[in-house]
Coordinates of C-alpha atoms and ligand atoms in Angstrom, one line a residue:
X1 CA 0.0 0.0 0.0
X2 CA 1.3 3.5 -1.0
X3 CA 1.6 6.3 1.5
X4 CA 0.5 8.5 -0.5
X5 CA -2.9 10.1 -0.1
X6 CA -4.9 9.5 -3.4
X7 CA -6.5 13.2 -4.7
X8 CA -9.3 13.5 -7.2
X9 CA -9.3 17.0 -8.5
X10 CA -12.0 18.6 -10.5
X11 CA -11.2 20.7 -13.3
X12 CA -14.7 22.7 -13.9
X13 CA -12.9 24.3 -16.9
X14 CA -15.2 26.9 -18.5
X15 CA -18.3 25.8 -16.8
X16 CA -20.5 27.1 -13.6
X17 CA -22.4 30.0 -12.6
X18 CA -23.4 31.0 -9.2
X19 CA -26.4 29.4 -8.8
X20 CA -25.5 25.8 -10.2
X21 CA -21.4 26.2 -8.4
X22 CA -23.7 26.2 -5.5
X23 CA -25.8 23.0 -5.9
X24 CA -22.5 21.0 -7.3
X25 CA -20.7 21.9 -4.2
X26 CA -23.4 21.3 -1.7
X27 CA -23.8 18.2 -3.3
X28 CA -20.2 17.2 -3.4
X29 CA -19.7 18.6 0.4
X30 CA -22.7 16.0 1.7
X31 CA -21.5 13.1 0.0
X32 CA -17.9 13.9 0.7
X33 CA -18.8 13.9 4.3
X34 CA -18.6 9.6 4.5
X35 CA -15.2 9.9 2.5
X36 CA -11.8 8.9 4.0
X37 CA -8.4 8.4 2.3
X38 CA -8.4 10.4 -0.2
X39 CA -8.5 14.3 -0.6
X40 CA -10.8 16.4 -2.6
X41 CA -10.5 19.8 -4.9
X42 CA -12.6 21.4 -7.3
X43 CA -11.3 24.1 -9.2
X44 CA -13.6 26.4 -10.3
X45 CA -12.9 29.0 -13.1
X46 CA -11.4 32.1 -11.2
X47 CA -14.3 34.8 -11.1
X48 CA -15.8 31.8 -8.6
X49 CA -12.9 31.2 -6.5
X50 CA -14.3 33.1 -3.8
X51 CA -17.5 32.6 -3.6
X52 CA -16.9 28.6 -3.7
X53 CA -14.2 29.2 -1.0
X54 CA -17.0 30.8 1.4
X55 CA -19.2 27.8 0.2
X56 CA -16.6 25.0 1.2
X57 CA -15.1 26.9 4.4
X58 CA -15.0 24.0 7.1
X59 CA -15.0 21.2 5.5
X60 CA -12.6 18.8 3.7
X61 CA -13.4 19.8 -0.1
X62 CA -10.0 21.9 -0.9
X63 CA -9.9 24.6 -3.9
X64 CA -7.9 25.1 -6.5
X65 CA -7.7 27.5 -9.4
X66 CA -7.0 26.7 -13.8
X67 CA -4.2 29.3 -14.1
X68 CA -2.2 31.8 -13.1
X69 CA 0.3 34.6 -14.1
X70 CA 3.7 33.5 -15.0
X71 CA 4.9 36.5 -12.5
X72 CA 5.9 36.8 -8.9
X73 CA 5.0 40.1 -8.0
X74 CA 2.3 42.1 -8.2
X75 CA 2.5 44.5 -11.8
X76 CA 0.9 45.6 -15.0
X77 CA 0.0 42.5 -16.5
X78 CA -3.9 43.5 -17.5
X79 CA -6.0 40.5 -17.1
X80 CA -3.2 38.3 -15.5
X81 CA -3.6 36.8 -12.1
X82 CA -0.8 36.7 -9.4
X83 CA -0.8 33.3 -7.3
X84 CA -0.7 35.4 -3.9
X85 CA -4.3 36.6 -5.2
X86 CA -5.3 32.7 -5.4
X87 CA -4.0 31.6 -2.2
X88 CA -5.7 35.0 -0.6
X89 CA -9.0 33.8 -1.9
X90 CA -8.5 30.2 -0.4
X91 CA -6.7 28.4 -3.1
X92 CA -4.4 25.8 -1.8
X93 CA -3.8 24.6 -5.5
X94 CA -3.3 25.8 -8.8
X95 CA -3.4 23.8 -11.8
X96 CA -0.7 24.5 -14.7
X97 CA 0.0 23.5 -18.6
X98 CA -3.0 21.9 -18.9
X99 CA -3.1 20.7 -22.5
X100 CA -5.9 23.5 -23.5
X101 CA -3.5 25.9 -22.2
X102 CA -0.2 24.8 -24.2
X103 CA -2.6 24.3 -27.5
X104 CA -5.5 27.2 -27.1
X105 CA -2.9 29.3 -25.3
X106 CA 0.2 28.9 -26.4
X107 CA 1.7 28.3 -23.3
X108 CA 5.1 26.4 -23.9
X109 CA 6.9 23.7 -21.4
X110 CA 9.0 27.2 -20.4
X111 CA 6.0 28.9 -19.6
X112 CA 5.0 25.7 -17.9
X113 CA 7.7 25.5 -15.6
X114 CA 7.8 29.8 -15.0
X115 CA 4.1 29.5 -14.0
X116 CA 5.0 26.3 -11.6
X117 CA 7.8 28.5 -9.9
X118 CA 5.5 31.3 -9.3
X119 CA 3.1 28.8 -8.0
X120 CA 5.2 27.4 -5.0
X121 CA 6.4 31.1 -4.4
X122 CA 3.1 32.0 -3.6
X123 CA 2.7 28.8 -1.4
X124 CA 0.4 26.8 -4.2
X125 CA 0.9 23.9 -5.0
X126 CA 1.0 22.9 -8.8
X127 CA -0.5 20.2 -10.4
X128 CA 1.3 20.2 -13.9
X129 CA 0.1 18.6 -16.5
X130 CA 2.2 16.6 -19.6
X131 CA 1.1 14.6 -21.8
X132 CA 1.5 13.7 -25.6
X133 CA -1.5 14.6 -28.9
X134 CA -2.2 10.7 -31.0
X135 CA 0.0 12.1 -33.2
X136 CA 3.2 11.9 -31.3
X137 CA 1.8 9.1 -29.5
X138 CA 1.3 7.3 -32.6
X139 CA 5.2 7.9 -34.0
X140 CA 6.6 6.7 -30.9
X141 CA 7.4 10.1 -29.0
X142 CA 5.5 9.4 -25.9
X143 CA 8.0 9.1 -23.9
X144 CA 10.5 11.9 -25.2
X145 CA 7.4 14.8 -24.9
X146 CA 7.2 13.8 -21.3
X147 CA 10.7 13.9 -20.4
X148 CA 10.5 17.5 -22.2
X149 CA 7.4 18.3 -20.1
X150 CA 8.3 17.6 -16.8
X151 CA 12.1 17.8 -17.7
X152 CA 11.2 21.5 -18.4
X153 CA 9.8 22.4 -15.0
X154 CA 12.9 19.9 -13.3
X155 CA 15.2 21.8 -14.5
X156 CA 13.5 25.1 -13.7
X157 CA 12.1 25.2 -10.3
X158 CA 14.4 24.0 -7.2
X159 CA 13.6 20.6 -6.5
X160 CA 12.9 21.8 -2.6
X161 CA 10.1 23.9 -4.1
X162 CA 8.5 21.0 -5.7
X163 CA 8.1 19.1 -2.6
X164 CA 3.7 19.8 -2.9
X165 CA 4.1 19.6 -6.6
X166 CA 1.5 16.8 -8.0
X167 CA 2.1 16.2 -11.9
X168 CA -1.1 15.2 -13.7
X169 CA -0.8 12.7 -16.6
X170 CA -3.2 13.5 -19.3
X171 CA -2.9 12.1 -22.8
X172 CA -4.3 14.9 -25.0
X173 CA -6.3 12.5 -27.3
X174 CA -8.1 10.9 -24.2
X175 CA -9.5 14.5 -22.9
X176 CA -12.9 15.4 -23.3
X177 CA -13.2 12.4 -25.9
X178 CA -14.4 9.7 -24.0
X179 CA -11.2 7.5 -24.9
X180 CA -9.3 7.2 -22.0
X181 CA -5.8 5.0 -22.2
X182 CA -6.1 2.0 -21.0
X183 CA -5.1 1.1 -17.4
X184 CA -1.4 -0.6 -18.3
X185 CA -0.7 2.4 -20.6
X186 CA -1.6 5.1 -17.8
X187 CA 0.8 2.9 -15.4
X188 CA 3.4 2.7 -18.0
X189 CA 3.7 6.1 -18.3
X190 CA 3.0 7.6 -14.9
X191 CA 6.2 4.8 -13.9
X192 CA 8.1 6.7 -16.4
X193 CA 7.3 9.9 -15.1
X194 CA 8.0 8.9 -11.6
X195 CA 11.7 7.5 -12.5
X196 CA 12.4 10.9 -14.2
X197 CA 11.8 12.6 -10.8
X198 CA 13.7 9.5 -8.9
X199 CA 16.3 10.0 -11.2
X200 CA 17.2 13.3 -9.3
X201 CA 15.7 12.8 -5.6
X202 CA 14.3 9.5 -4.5
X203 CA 12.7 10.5 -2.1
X204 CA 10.5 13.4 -3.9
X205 CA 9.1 10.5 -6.3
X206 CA 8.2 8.6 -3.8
X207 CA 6.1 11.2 -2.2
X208 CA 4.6 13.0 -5.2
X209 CA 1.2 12.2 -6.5
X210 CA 0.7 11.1 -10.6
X211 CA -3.0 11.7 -11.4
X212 CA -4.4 10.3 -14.8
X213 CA -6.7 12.5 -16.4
X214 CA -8.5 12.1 -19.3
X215 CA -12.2 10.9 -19.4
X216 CA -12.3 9.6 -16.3
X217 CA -15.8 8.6 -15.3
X218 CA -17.4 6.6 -12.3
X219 CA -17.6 3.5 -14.2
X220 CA -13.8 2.9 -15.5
X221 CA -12.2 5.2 -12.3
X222 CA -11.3 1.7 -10.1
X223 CA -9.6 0.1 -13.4
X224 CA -8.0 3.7 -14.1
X225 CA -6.8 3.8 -10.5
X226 CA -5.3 0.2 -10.0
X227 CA -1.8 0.7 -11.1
X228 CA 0.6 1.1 -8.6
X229 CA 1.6 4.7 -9.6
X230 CA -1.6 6.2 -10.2
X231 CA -2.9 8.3 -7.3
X232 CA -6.0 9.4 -8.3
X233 CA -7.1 12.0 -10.7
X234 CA -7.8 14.7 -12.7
X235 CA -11.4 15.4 -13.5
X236 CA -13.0 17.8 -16.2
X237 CA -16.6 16.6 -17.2
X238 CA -17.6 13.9 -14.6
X239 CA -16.9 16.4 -11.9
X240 CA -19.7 18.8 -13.0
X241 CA -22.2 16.3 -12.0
X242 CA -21.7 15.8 -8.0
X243 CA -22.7 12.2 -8.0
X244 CA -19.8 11.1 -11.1
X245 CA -17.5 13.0 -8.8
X246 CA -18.1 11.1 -6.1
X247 CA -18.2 7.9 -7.4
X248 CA -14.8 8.7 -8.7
X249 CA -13.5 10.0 -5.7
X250 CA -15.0 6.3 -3.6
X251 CA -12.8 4.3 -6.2
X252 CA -9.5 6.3 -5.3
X253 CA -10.7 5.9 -1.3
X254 CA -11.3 2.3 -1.9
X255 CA -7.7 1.8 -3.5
X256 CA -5.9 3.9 -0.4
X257 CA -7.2 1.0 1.3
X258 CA -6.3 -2.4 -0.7
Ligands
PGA301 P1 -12.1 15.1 -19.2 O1 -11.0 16.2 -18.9 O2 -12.3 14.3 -17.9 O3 -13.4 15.8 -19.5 O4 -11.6 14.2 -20.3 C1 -9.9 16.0 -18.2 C2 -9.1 17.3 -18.1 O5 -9.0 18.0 -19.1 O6 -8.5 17.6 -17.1

């Protein structure tokens, strides 16, 4: 058994308003209440932060933001948001490269890593996401754009900052598609991520959390979950509905305890 505490983490994306952020998370916080051994974050698009950290304010459910300024310091960057601001408003965790990001965005794996740095200087911790597009997937290069990916933010950031990093494998042609990879090939490469962080300090792989993401739903979560590396999650639609998210989250309890 791993001592690492499995998290699911919902990635609302663009999606919410006030009325249903309430319901979901009302509905998330009462069924979350029976859950043990695993940890649970939503994060809601930014303009909600708040109002879902006043919502969630005693209880277990942790919040996390989509994005956040590259920068460290407060500045004139119009429309950018500074991770002090997200850990002000409750954030405890700040999801960065997502794949939307590096291919809407244009963020690049130096970006990536910038944005992870000014993370843990604002006392966030990242969750960054790698993963390869079918084509490069398909021609072999799995493996090398991962090593790029995380090697990027490695080489970056001081491994001592990284210490409440989590790295979030998500194959770009399993997001939002309803393919998802299959268990052995999630395992395969969240092993290959963890050596890469071994490879410079054991002991920070052996602590850091690998979450799959990439239509995970309740019904293949347990499967997902079952190899040895993968710690739970990363969520974008199933964790709009409250009782997918759930479900999800009970199969990444029930492996804490096998
Ligand atoms: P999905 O998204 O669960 O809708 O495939 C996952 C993600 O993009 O984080």
């Amino acid at each position: 058994m791993s001592s690492r505490t499995p998290l699911v983490a919902g990635n609302w994306k663009m999606h919410g308003s006030l009325m249903r952020n309430a319901q979901l998370v009302r509905d998330v916080v009462a069924g979350a209440a029976s859950l043990h051994d695993v940890e649970l974050l939503v994060c809601p698009p930014h303009v909600y932060l708040h109002s879902v950290a006043q919502l969630i304010a005693g209880n277990a459910l942790q919040l996390g933001a989509q994005n956040l300024a590259e920068y460290e310091r407060e500045g004139m960057f119009t429309g950018e948001i500074l991770g002090t601001m997200l850990a002000d408003v409750g954030c405890r965790y700040v999801i960065v490269g997502h794949s939307e990001r590096r291919s809407l965005f244009g963020e690049t794996s130096q970006m990536v890593a910038q944005k992870t740095r000014a993370a843990t200087a604002a006392g966030l911790r990242p969750i960054v996401c790698v993963g390869e597009t079918l084509a490069e997937r398909n021609e072999g290069a799995t493996e090398k754009v991962l090593k790029t990916q995380l090697g990027t933010v490695l080489d970056t950031v001081e491994l001592s900052q990284l210490r409440d990093m989590v790295v979030a494998y998500e194959p770009v042609w399993a997001i939002g598609t309803g393919q998802t990879a299959s268990p052995q090939q999630a395992q395969d490469a969240h092993a290959l991520l963890r050596g890469q962080i071994a490879a410079r300090d054991a002991k920070l792989a052996d602590s850091v959390r690998i979450l799959y993401g990439g239509s995970v739903k309740a019904d293949n979560a347990a499967t997902l979950f079952a190899g040895e590396d993968v710690d739970g999650g990363l969520i974008g639609g199933a964790s709009l509905r409250a009782a997918d998210f759930l479900a999800i989250a009970t199969a990444a309890a029930n492996k804490s305890r096998s």
